[in-house]
Amino acid sequence: MNDLNDKLRRTKATDMEDRLILSNKFKMLTYALMGVGVVSFALGFVFDAERTWANYLLNNYYFVSLAIGAAFFAAIQYITQSGWSAMFKRVPEAMAAYLPFAAVFFLILYFGMHSVFEWTHHEVVSHDHILQHKSPYLNVPFFFARVVLFFAAWIILSKVLRKFSLKEDEVGGMYYFEKSEFYSKILIFVLALSFSLFSVDMLMSLEPHWFSTMFAGKSFMAGVLHASSIIALIVIILSKQGKFPLLNHSHLHDFTRYIFMSSIVWGYFNFAEFMLIWYGNIPEETSFFVHRWHGVYKVLFFANIVINWGIPFLVLMPRKSSRSKLFMIPVILLLIIGQYTELYYIIWPATVHEAKFGLLEIGSFLGYAGLFSWVVGTTLTKASLVPKKHPYLEESIQHHF
């Protein structure tokens, strides 16, 4: 134990050692990826605008779900007073810092509404009684009013918690921790309600005749699952660069428990949704799966289950593999793909109407990945990587089982 404490003191000997410094190579890589994304979207809007807007929606939703999942992860740590994760809390905070960027991107979606949402076509609504019935909710002004409200709540609460976190690092003690715990309780209820509605707005309303009572819960758990995996990946990458020298197998085990648990709940929602719709056999519900029960989409249906549930469940269940970076990293990389395939499965049949995948999809995703990486990396440089005065830091350091 004394060796561990000595190691921590050496790690925090100077403020320079305690803060992350982004390499020029990392910065240039993120700029290059963002450049690829800009060029991809520019060419896409010239040659295939409808497909480009579908990519725009997919990537926006993909990365905002990571930010929301990370904010939820951080809030849960406060509410449960978890000690094991205290050392790593800067990572989910940095991921949540992407929310203001996502807000701007979703407001820009206004110019592409007609390309992706059927209910924005007045001539279609005028001849469709179901869409007329839903029009008090599904209309452009109210849609963007909800977008503004949701993002305002997410950004304000995440910034308040970030402020308390930095203040805690200055003064120590339990005061700011307790305030963070209180606001985290508010945040998880706000996230659970607002992101559920957000997923209905952005994804389920792509096919406004279809409905599923399980869709919102499934979408929320997908965000938690993939955010947990990205948090673990960032921690592992930083540890390989000499940061988090006290990261041990017990910490890795707890990270994988979050991934493992989230994948099970995500799998449950998927099974329950499909089983209930299949058993009920109501045309308004079965239409979603019938349209996707052929060709590439049928393959993606089973691929989503295997990637997002089957592989994490089987690989991360044993104690040995759940504590090993050698097993964790491939699973996380597959989950990065799995989140994309799930969103592709939902969005493409409703917007592009055929399975297209090429340079536009690759380039646009890389652009967003570059921006997200830059935001997370830059935010991590703005505070000490390890919260030195966190009341549970010692528990995190001594975490072994």
Short mmCIF file of C-alpha atoms in Angstrom, two decimals:
data_model
loop_
_atom_site.label_atom_id
_atom_site.label_comp_id
_atom_site.label_asym_id
_atom_site.label_seq_id
_atom_site.Cartn_x
_atom_site.Cartn_y
_atom_site.Cartn_z
CA MET A 1 0.00 0.00 0.00
CA ASN A 2 2.87 2.36 0.80
CA ASP A 3 4.30 1.68 -2.65
CA LEU A 4 0.99 2.71 -4.21
CA ASN A 5 0.93 5.98 -2.26
CA ASP A 6 4.54 6.71 -3.18
CA LYS A 7 3.70 6.07 -6.82
CA LEU A 8 0.79 8.51 -6.65
CA ARG A 9 2.94 11.21 -5.07
CA ARG A 10 5.55 10.78 -7.80
CA THR A 11 2.82 11.01 -10.43
CA LYS A 12 1.59 14.30 -9.01
CA ALA A 13 5.00 15.79 -8.22
CA THR A 14 4.38 18.76 -10.49
CA ASP A 15 1.34 20.33 -12.12
CA MET A 16 2.93 19.70 -15.51
CA GLU A 17 2.94 15.98 -14.85
CA ASP A 18 -0.61 16.11 -13.55
CA ARG A 19 -2.10 17.70 -16.65
CA LEU A 20 -2.55 16.13 -20.02
CA ILE A 21 -0.67 17.78 -22.87
CA LEU A 22 -1.91 17.02 -26.35
CA SER A 23 0.80 16.16 -28.83
CA ASN A 24 1.04 17.99 -32.13
CA LYS A 25 0.55 14.64 -33.83
CA PHE A 26 -2.80 14.18 -32.10
CA LYS A 27 -3.91 17.71 -32.95
CA MET A 28 -2.92 17.35 -36.60
CA LEU A 29 -4.71 14.00 -36.80
CA THR A 30 -7.96 15.46 -35.45
CA TYR A 31 -7.70 18.46 -37.79
CA ALA A 32 -7.11 16.12 -40.73
CA LEU A 33 -10.12 13.98 -39.77
CA MET A 34 -12.31 17.07 -39.45
CA GLY A 35 -11.08 18.18 -42.87
CA VAL A 36 -12.04 14.81 -44.33
CA GLY A 37 -15.49 15.21 -42.81
CA VAL A 38 -16.00 18.70 -44.23
CA VAL A 39 -14.94 17.60 -47.71
CA SER A 40 -17.16 14.50 -47.52
CA PHE A 41 -20.22 16.52 -46.56
CA ALA A 42 -19.50 19.20 -49.17
CA LEU A 43 -19.25 16.65 -51.96
CA GLY A 44 -22.21 14.73 -50.56
CA PHE A 45 -24.52 17.74 -50.66
CA VAL A 46 -23.53 18.32 -54.28
CA PHE A 47 -24.06 14.76 -55.53
CA ASP A 48 -26.59 13.15 -53.15
CA ALA A 49 -28.15 15.59 -50.70
CA GLU A 50 -30.75 13.21 -49.26
CA ARG A 51 -28.18 10.56 -48.39
CA THR A 52 -25.88 13.25 -46.97
CA TRP A 53 -28.57 14.51 -44.61
CA ALA A 54 -29.11 10.91 -43.47
CA ASN A 55 -25.38 10.73 -42.67
CA TYR A 56 -25.64 14.06 -40.90
CA LEU A 57 -28.44 12.80 -38.67
CA LEU A 58 -26.72 9.48 -37.96
CA ASN A 59 -23.40 11.03 -36.93
CA ASN A 60 -25.00 13.78 -34.89
CA TYR A 61 -27.07 11.26 -32.97
CA TYR A 62 -24.13 8.86 -32.62
CA PHE A 63 -21.87 11.34 -30.86
CA VAL A 64 -24.48 13.16 -28.81
CA SER A 65 -25.54 9.78 -27.40
CA LEU A 66 -21.93 9.25 -26.27
CA ALA A 67 -21.95 12.64 -24.52
CA ILE A 68 -25.30 11.93 -22.85
CA GLY A 69 -24.21 8.44 -21.82
CA ALA A 70 -21.01 9.87 -20.33
CA ALA A 71 -22.96 12.50 -18.36
CA PHE A 72 -25.21 9.74 -17.04
CA PHE A 73 -22.19 7.60 -16.12
CA ALA A 74 -20.60 10.47 -14.17
CA ALA A 75 -23.86 11.24 -12.38
CA ILE A 76 -24.30 7.62 -11.33
CA GLN A 77 -20.84 7.65 -9.75
CA TYR A 78 -21.86 10.57 -7.52
CA ILE A 79 -25.26 9.19 -6.62
CA THR A 80 -23.90 5.77 -5.66
CA GLN A 81 -20.87 7.37 -3.99
CA SER A 82 -18.63 5.06 -5.98
CA GLY A 83 -15.01 5.26 -4.91
CA TRP A 84 -13.40 3.06 -7.55
CA SER A 85 -14.03 5.56 -10.38
CA ALA A 86 -12.93 8.76 -8.61
CA MET A 87 -9.55 8.73 -10.33
CA PHE A 88 -11.11 8.71 -13.82
CA LYS A 89 -14.03 11.13 -13.53
CA ARG A 90 -12.38 13.74 -15.78
CA VAL A 91 -12.97 11.45 -18.78
CA PRO A 92 -16.80 11.41 -18.74
CA GLU A 93 -16.74 15.12 -17.90
CA ALA A 94 -14.67 15.74 -21.04
CA MET A 95 -17.03 13.68 -23.18
CA ALA A 96 -20.03 15.67 -21.89
CA ALA A 97 -18.24 18.84 -23.04
CA TYR A 98 -19.24 17.88 -26.60
CA LEU A 99 -22.88 18.81 -25.92
CA PRO A 100 -22.65 22.52 -26.97
CA PHE A 101 -21.17 21.46 -30.32
CA ALA A 102 -23.91 18.89 -30.78
CA ALA A 103 -26.54 21.56 -30.03
CA VAL A 104 -25.30 23.71 -32.92
CA PHE A 105 -25.28 20.73 -35.29
CA PHE A 106 -28.82 19.72 -34.43
CA LEU A 107 -30.06 23.26 -35.02
CA ILE A 108 -28.46 23.14 -38.49
CA LEU A 109 -30.59 20.04 -39.12
CA TYR A 110 -33.43 22.51 -39.74
CA PHE A 111 -32.22 22.88 -43.32
CA GLY A 112 -32.42 19.12 -43.91
CA MET A 113 -35.74 18.33 -42.25
CA HIS A 114 -37.52 17.91 -45.55
CA SER A 115 -34.96 15.33 -46.68
CA VAL A 116 -35.25 12.98 -43.70
CA PHE A 117 -38.62 13.46 -41.98
CA GLU A 118 -41.76 12.48 -43.87
CA TRP A 119 -44.03 14.41 -41.52
CA THR A 120 -42.52 17.73 -42.67
CA HIS A 121 -44.10 17.28 -46.13
CA HIS A 122 -47.35 19.25 -46.00
CA GLU A 123 -48.77 17.50 -49.06
CA VAL A 124 -48.23 14.12 -47.38
CA VAL A 125 -49.76 15.20 -44.06
CA SER A 126 -52.80 16.69 -45.78
CA HIS A 127 -53.73 13.25 -47.14
CA ASP A 128 -52.80 11.20 -44.08
CA HIS A 129 -55.18 11.12 -41.11
CA ILE A 130 -52.60 9.52 -38.81
CA LEU A 131 -50.04 12.25 -39.48
CA GLN A 132 -52.72 14.88 -39.02
CA HIS A 133 -53.54 13.34 -35.64
CA LYS A 134 -49.85 13.49 -34.66
CA SER A 135 -49.22 16.95 -36.08
CA PRO A 136 -49.68 18.82 -32.76
CA TYR A 137 -46.51 17.05 -31.63
CA LEU A 138 -44.78 16.40 -34.96
CA ASN A 139 -44.39 19.87 -36.38
CA VAL A 140 -41.19 21.78 -37.09
CA PRO A 141 -41.58 24.68 -34.60
CA PHE A 142 -42.40 22.40 -31.66
CA PHE A 143 -39.71 19.93 -32.77
CA PHE A 144 -36.98 22.56 -32.50
CA ALA A 145 -38.48 24.02 -29.34
CA ARG A 146 -37.92 20.60 -27.78
CA VAL A 147 -34.39 20.42 -29.20
CA VAL A 148 -33.53 23.79 -27.65
CA LEU A 149 -35.12 22.84 -24.32
CA PHE A 150 -33.36 19.47 -24.13
CA PHE A 151 -29.93 20.80 -24.98
CA ALA A 152 -30.32 23.77 -22.65
CA ALA A 153 -31.08 21.42 -19.75
CA TRP A 154 -28.24 19.04 -20.64
CA ILE A 155 -25.64 21.77 -21.11
CA ILE A 156 -26.59 23.76 -18.00
CA LEU A 157 -26.62 20.74 -15.69
CA SER A 158 -23.40 19.28 -17.10
CA LYS A 159 -21.63 22.63 -16.76
CA VAL A 160 -22.87 23.04 -13.19
CA LEU A 161 -21.46 19.62 -12.29
CA ARG A 162 -18.19 20.43 -14.07
CA LYS A 163 -17.96 23.69 -12.08
CA PHE A 164 -18.49 21.85 -8.79
CA SER A 165 -15.89 19.26 -9.81
CA LEU A 166 -13.24 21.94 -10.41
CA LYS A 167 -14.17 23.77 -7.20
CA GLU A 168 -13.83 20.50 -5.32
CA ASP A 169 -10.30 20.23 -6.68
CA GLU A 170 -9.50 23.64 -5.20
CA VAL A 171 -10.95 23.40 -1.71
CA GLY A 172 -11.45 19.68 -1.06
CA GLY A 173 -13.84 18.40 1.56
CA MET A 174 -17.39 17.11 1.12
CA TYR A 175 -19.25 20.35 0.35
CA TYR A 176 -18.94 20.32 -3.44
CA PHE A 177 -19.16 16.55 -3.57
CA GLU A 178 -22.53 16.67 -1.82
CA LYS A 179 -23.72 19.43 -4.14
CA SER A 180 -22.59 17.33 -7.11
CA GLU A 181 -24.47 14.37 -5.71
CA PHE A 182 -27.65 16.42 -5.37
CA TYR A 183 -27.49 17.85 -8.90
CA SER A 184 -26.61 14.42 -10.28
CA LYS A 185 -29.92 13.14 -8.94
CA ILE A 186 -31.66 15.86 -10.90
CA LEU A 187 -29.57 15.16 -13.98
CA ILE A 188 -30.38 11.46 -14.26
CA PHE A 189 -34.13 12.13 -14.19
CA VAL A 190 -33.76 14.93 -16.74
CA LEU A 191 -31.67 12.67 -18.98
CA ALA A 192 -34.00 9.69 -18.64
CA LEU A 193 -37.03 11.72 -19.68
CA SER A 194 -35.55 14.15 -22.19
CA PHE A 195 -33.23 11.77 -24.04
CA SER A 196 -36.05 9.25 -24.35
CA LEU A 197 -38.18 11.91 -26.03
CA PHE A 198 -35.17 13.03 -28.04
CA SER A 199 -34.66 9.53 -29.45
CA VAL A 200 -38.35 9.37 -30.39
CA ASP A 201 -38.05 12.73 -32.16
CA MET A 202 -34.83 12.00 -34.01
CA LEU A 203 -35.22 8.31 -34.81
CA MET A 204 -38.66 6.86 -34.27
CA SER A 205 -40.40 9.77 -36.02
CA LEU A 206 -38.47 8.92 -39.20
CA GLU A 207 -41.30 6.42 -39.70
CA PRO A 208 -44.16 8.35 -38.11
CA HIS A 209 -46.76 5.61 -38.61
CA TRP A 210 -44.70 3.17 -36.57
CA PHE A 211 -44.51 3.12 -32.79
CA SER A 212 -42.80 1.07 -30.12
CA THR A 213 -43.12 1.53 -26.38
CA MET A 214 -39.67 -0.04 -25.92
CA PHE A 215 -37.80 2.18 -28.36
CA ALA A 216 -36.97 5.04 -25.98
CA GLY A 217 -35.59 2.71 -23.30
CA LYS A 218 -33.55 0.80 -25.85
CA SER A 219 -32.07 4.02 -27.24
CA PHE A 220 -31.18 5.32 -23.79
CA MET A 221 -29.42 2.08 -22.85
CA ALA A 222 -27.56 2.11 -26.17
CA GLY A 223 -26.13 5.50 -25.20
CA VAL A 224 -25.08 4.24 -21.76
CA LEU A 225 -23.54 1.07 -23.25
CA HIS A 226 -21.44 2.78 -25.86
CA ALA A 227 -20.46 5.72 -23.66
CA SER A 228 -19.23 3.30 -20.97
CA SER A 229 -17.11 1.50 -23.56
CA ILE A 230 -15.60 4.75 -24.88
CA ILE A 231 -14.81 5.94 -21.34
CA ALA A 232 -12.96 2.67 -20.71
CA LEU A 233 -11.13 2.97 -24.05
CA ILE A 234 -9.97 6.53 -23.32
CA VAL A 235 -8.72 5.50 -19.87
CA ILE A 236 -6.81 2.58 -21.38
CA ILE A 237 -5.27 4.79 -24.09
CA LEU A 238 -4.18 7.38 -21.52
CA SER A 239 -2.73 4.66 -19.30
CA LYS A 240 -0.61 3.45 -22.21
CA GLN A 241 0.75 7.01 -22.49
CA GLY A 242 1.83 7.00 -18.86
CA LYS A 243 -1.27 8.61 -17.38
CA PHE A 244 -3.34 6.85 -14.71
CA PRO A 245 -0.35 4.79 -13.55
CA LEU A 246 -2.47 3.38 -10.73
CA LEU A 247 -4.98 1.83 -13.11
CA ASN A 248 -5.21 -1.83 -12.18
CA HIS A 249 -7.14 -4.97 -13.06
CA SER A 250 -9.83 -4.20 -10.48
CA HIS A 251 -10.58 -0.88 -12.17
CA LEU A 252 -10.76 -2.62 -15.54
CA HIS A 253 -13.11 -5.19 -14.03
CA ASP A 254 -15.49 -2.43 -12.89
CA PHE A 255 -15.40 -0.76 -16.29
CA THR A 256 -16.30 -4.04 -17.96
CA ARG A 257 -19.14 -4.57 -15.46
CA TYR A 258 -20.74 -1.39 -16.76
CA ILE A 259 -20.30 -2.54 -20.36
CA PHE A 260 -21.50 -6.03 -19.49
CA MET A 261 -24.54 -4.81 -17.56
CA SER A 262 -25.52 -2.24 -20.20
CA SER A 263 -25.26 -4.79 -23.00
CA ILE A 264 -27.59 -7.14 -21.11
CA VAL A 265 -30.20 -4.41 -20.56
CA TRP A 266 -29.86 -3.30 -24.20
CA GLY A 267 -30.33 -6.91 -25.27
CA TYR A 268 -33.39 -7.25 -23.06
CA PHE A 269 -35.02 -4.17 -24.61
CA ASN A 270 -34.27 -5.48 -28.11
CA PHE A 271 -35.69 -8.91 -27.36
CA ALA A 272 -38.76 -7.51 -25.60
CA GLU A 273 -39.47 -5.08 -28.44
CA PHE A 274 -39.15 -7.68 -31.19
CA MET A 275 -40.96 -10.44 -29.27
CA LEU A 276 -43.93 -8.26 -28.32
CA ILE A 277 -44.31 -6.90 -31.85
CA TRP A 278 -43.98 -10.38 -33.36
CA TYR A 279 -46.50 -11.87 -30.91
CA GLY A 280 -48.98 -8.99 -31.19
CA ASN A 281 -48.73 -9.06 -35.01
CA ILE A 282 -50.25 -5.58 -35.38
CA PRO A 283 -49.53 -4.18 -38.87
CA GLU A 284 -48.70 -0.69 -37.55
CA GLU A 285 -45.95 -2.26 -35.42
CA THR A 286 -44.70 -5.12 -37.61
CA SER A 287 -44.14 -2.81 -40.61
CA PHE A 288 -40.83 -1.62 -39.16
CA PHE A 289 -39.32 -5.11 -39.14
CA VAL A 290 -41.06 -6.35 -42.30
CA HIS A 291 -39.39 -3.59 -44.34
CA ARG A 292 -36.04 -4.63 -42.93
CA TRP A 293 -36.46 -8.39 -43.17
CA HIS A 294 -34.54 -8.82 -46.42
CA GLY A 295 -31.07 -8.33 -47.89
CA VAL A 296 -28.47 -6.34 -46.01
CA TYR A 297 -30.91 -5.10 -43.38
CA LYS A 298 -31.75 -8.63 -42.25
CA VAL A 299 -28.02 -9.27 -41.85
CA LEU A 300 -27.70 -6.07 -39.83
CA PHE A 301 -30.58 -7.12 -37.58
CA PHE A 302 -28.66 -10.20 -36.43
CA ALA A 303 -25.29 -8.41 -36.54
CA ASN A 304 -26.57 -5.78 -34.11
CA ILE A 305 -27.55 -8.47 -31.61
CA VAL A 306 -24.24 -10.31 -31.95
CA ILE A 307 -22.05 -7.19 -31.76
CA ASN A 308 -23.91 -5.17 -29.12
CA TRP A 309 -24.99 -8.03 -26.89
CA GLY A 310 -23.63 -11.48 -27.80
CA ILE A 311 -19.92 -10.72 -27.95
CA PRO A 312 -19.77 -8.42 -24.88
CA PHE A 313 -21.86 -10.90 -22.91
CA LEU A 314 -19.73 -13.95 -23.74
CA VAL A 315 -16.29 -12.34 -23.78
CA LEU A 316 -16.62 -10.12 -20.71
CA MET A 317 -18.42 -12.63 -18.50
CA PRO A 318 -15.31 -14.55 -17.32
CA ARG A 319 -13.34 -12.82 -14.58
CA LYS A 320 -10.03 -13.24 -16.38
CA SER A 321 -11.10 -11.62 -19.65
CA SER A 322 -13.05 -8.85 -17.91
CA ARG A 323 -9.82 -7.68 -16.26
CA SER A 324 -7.67 -7.79 -19.39
CA LYS A 325 -7.01 -4.97 -21.85
CA LEU A 326 -6.26 -7.65 -24.44
CA PHE A 327 -9.92 -8.71 -24.38
CA MET A 328 -11.49 -5.35 -23.58
CA ILE A 329 -10.08 -3.35 -26.49
CA PRO A 330 -11.39 -5.64 -29.30
CA VAL A 331 -14.84 -5.72 -27.65
CA ILE A 332 -14.91 -1.92 -27.40
CA LEU A 333 -13.84 -1.53 -31.02
CA LEU A 334 -16.65 -3.86 -32.05
CA LEU A 335 -19.10 -1.81 -29.99
CA ILE A 336 -18.00 1.34 -31.85
CA ILE A 337 -19.02 -0.45 -35.04
CA GLY A 338 -22.13 -1.85 -33.36
CA GLN A 339 -23.51 1.56 -32.49
CA TYR A 340 -23.07 2.66 -36.11
CA THR A 341 -24.75 -0.44 -37.52
CA GLU A 342 -27.71 -0.05 -35.17
CA LEU A 343 -28.29 3.55 -36.24
CA TYR A 344 -27.75 2.65 -39.89
CA TYR A 345 -30.37 -0.10 -39.52
CA ILE A 346 -32.87 2.42 -38.13
CA ILE A 347 -32.17 5.43 -40.36
CA TRP A 348 -31.31 4.16 -43.84
CA PRO A 349 -34.51 2.24 -44.72
CA ALA A 350 -36.57 5.25 -43.60
CA THR A 351 -34.58 7.92 -45.47
CA VAL A 352 -32.27 6.58 -48.19
CA HIS A 353 -34.56 3.55 -48.81
CA GLU A 354 -31.66 1.36 -49.96
CA ALA A 355 -28.47 0.08 -48.38
CA LYS A 356 -25.71 2.41 -49.54
CA PHE A 357 -22.33 2.57 -47.87
CA GLY A 358 -19.24 4.20 -49.30
CA LEU A 359 -16.75 7.03 -48.99
CA LEU A 360 -19.46 9.48 -47.89
CA GLU A 361 -20.34 7.35 -44.86
CA ILE A 362 -16.70 6.71 -43.96
CA GLY A 363 -15.59 10.32 -44.46
CA SER A 364 -18.49 11.87 -42.54
CA PHE A 365 -18.00 9.53 -39.59
CA LEU A 366 -14.26 10.23 -39.49
CA GLY A 367 -14.98 13.95 -39.47
CA TYR A 368 -17.23 13.69 -36.44
CA ALA A 369 -14.80 11.30 -34.74
CA GLY A 370 -12.04 13.87 -35.24
CA LEU A 371 -14.12 16.68 -33.75
CA PHE A 372 -15.27 14.56 -30.81
CA SER A 373 -11.68 13.46 -30.10
CA TRP A 374 -10.48 17.08 -30.27
CA VAL A 375 -13.19 18.29 -27.87
CA VAL A 376 -12.51 15.49 -25.38
CA GLY A 377 -8.73 15.89 -25.60
CA THR A 378 -8.86 19.68 -25.26
CA THR A 379 -11.19 19.49 -22.27
CA LEU A 380 -8.91 16.98 -20.55
CA THR A 381 -6.04 19.50 -20.77
CA LYS A 382 -8.00 22.18 -18.88
CA ALA A 383 -7.87 20.53 -15.46
CA SER A 384 -5.76 18.07 -13.54
CA LEU A 385 -6.31 14.63 -15.02
CA VAL A 386 -6.63 13.12 -11.53
CA PRO A 387 -8.98 15.02 -9.17
CA LYS A 388 -6.48 15.44 -6.36
CA LYS A 389 -8.95 16.47 -3.66
CA HIS A 390 -11.79 14.11 -4.46
CA PRO A 391 -12.97 12.72 -1.09
CA TYR A 392 -12.91 9.16 -2.45
CA LEU A 393 -9.61 9.37 -4.31
CA GLU A 394 -7.81 7.24 -1.75
CA GLU A 395 -10.46 4.54 -2.12
CA SER A 396 -9.92 4.63 -5.87
CA ILE A 397 -6.16 4.27 -5.39
CA GLN A 398 -6.53 1.34 -3.00
CA HIS A 399 -9.21 -0.36 -5.09
CA HIS A 400 -8.28 -4.05 -5.31
CA PHE A 401 -10.39 -7.19 -5.23
#
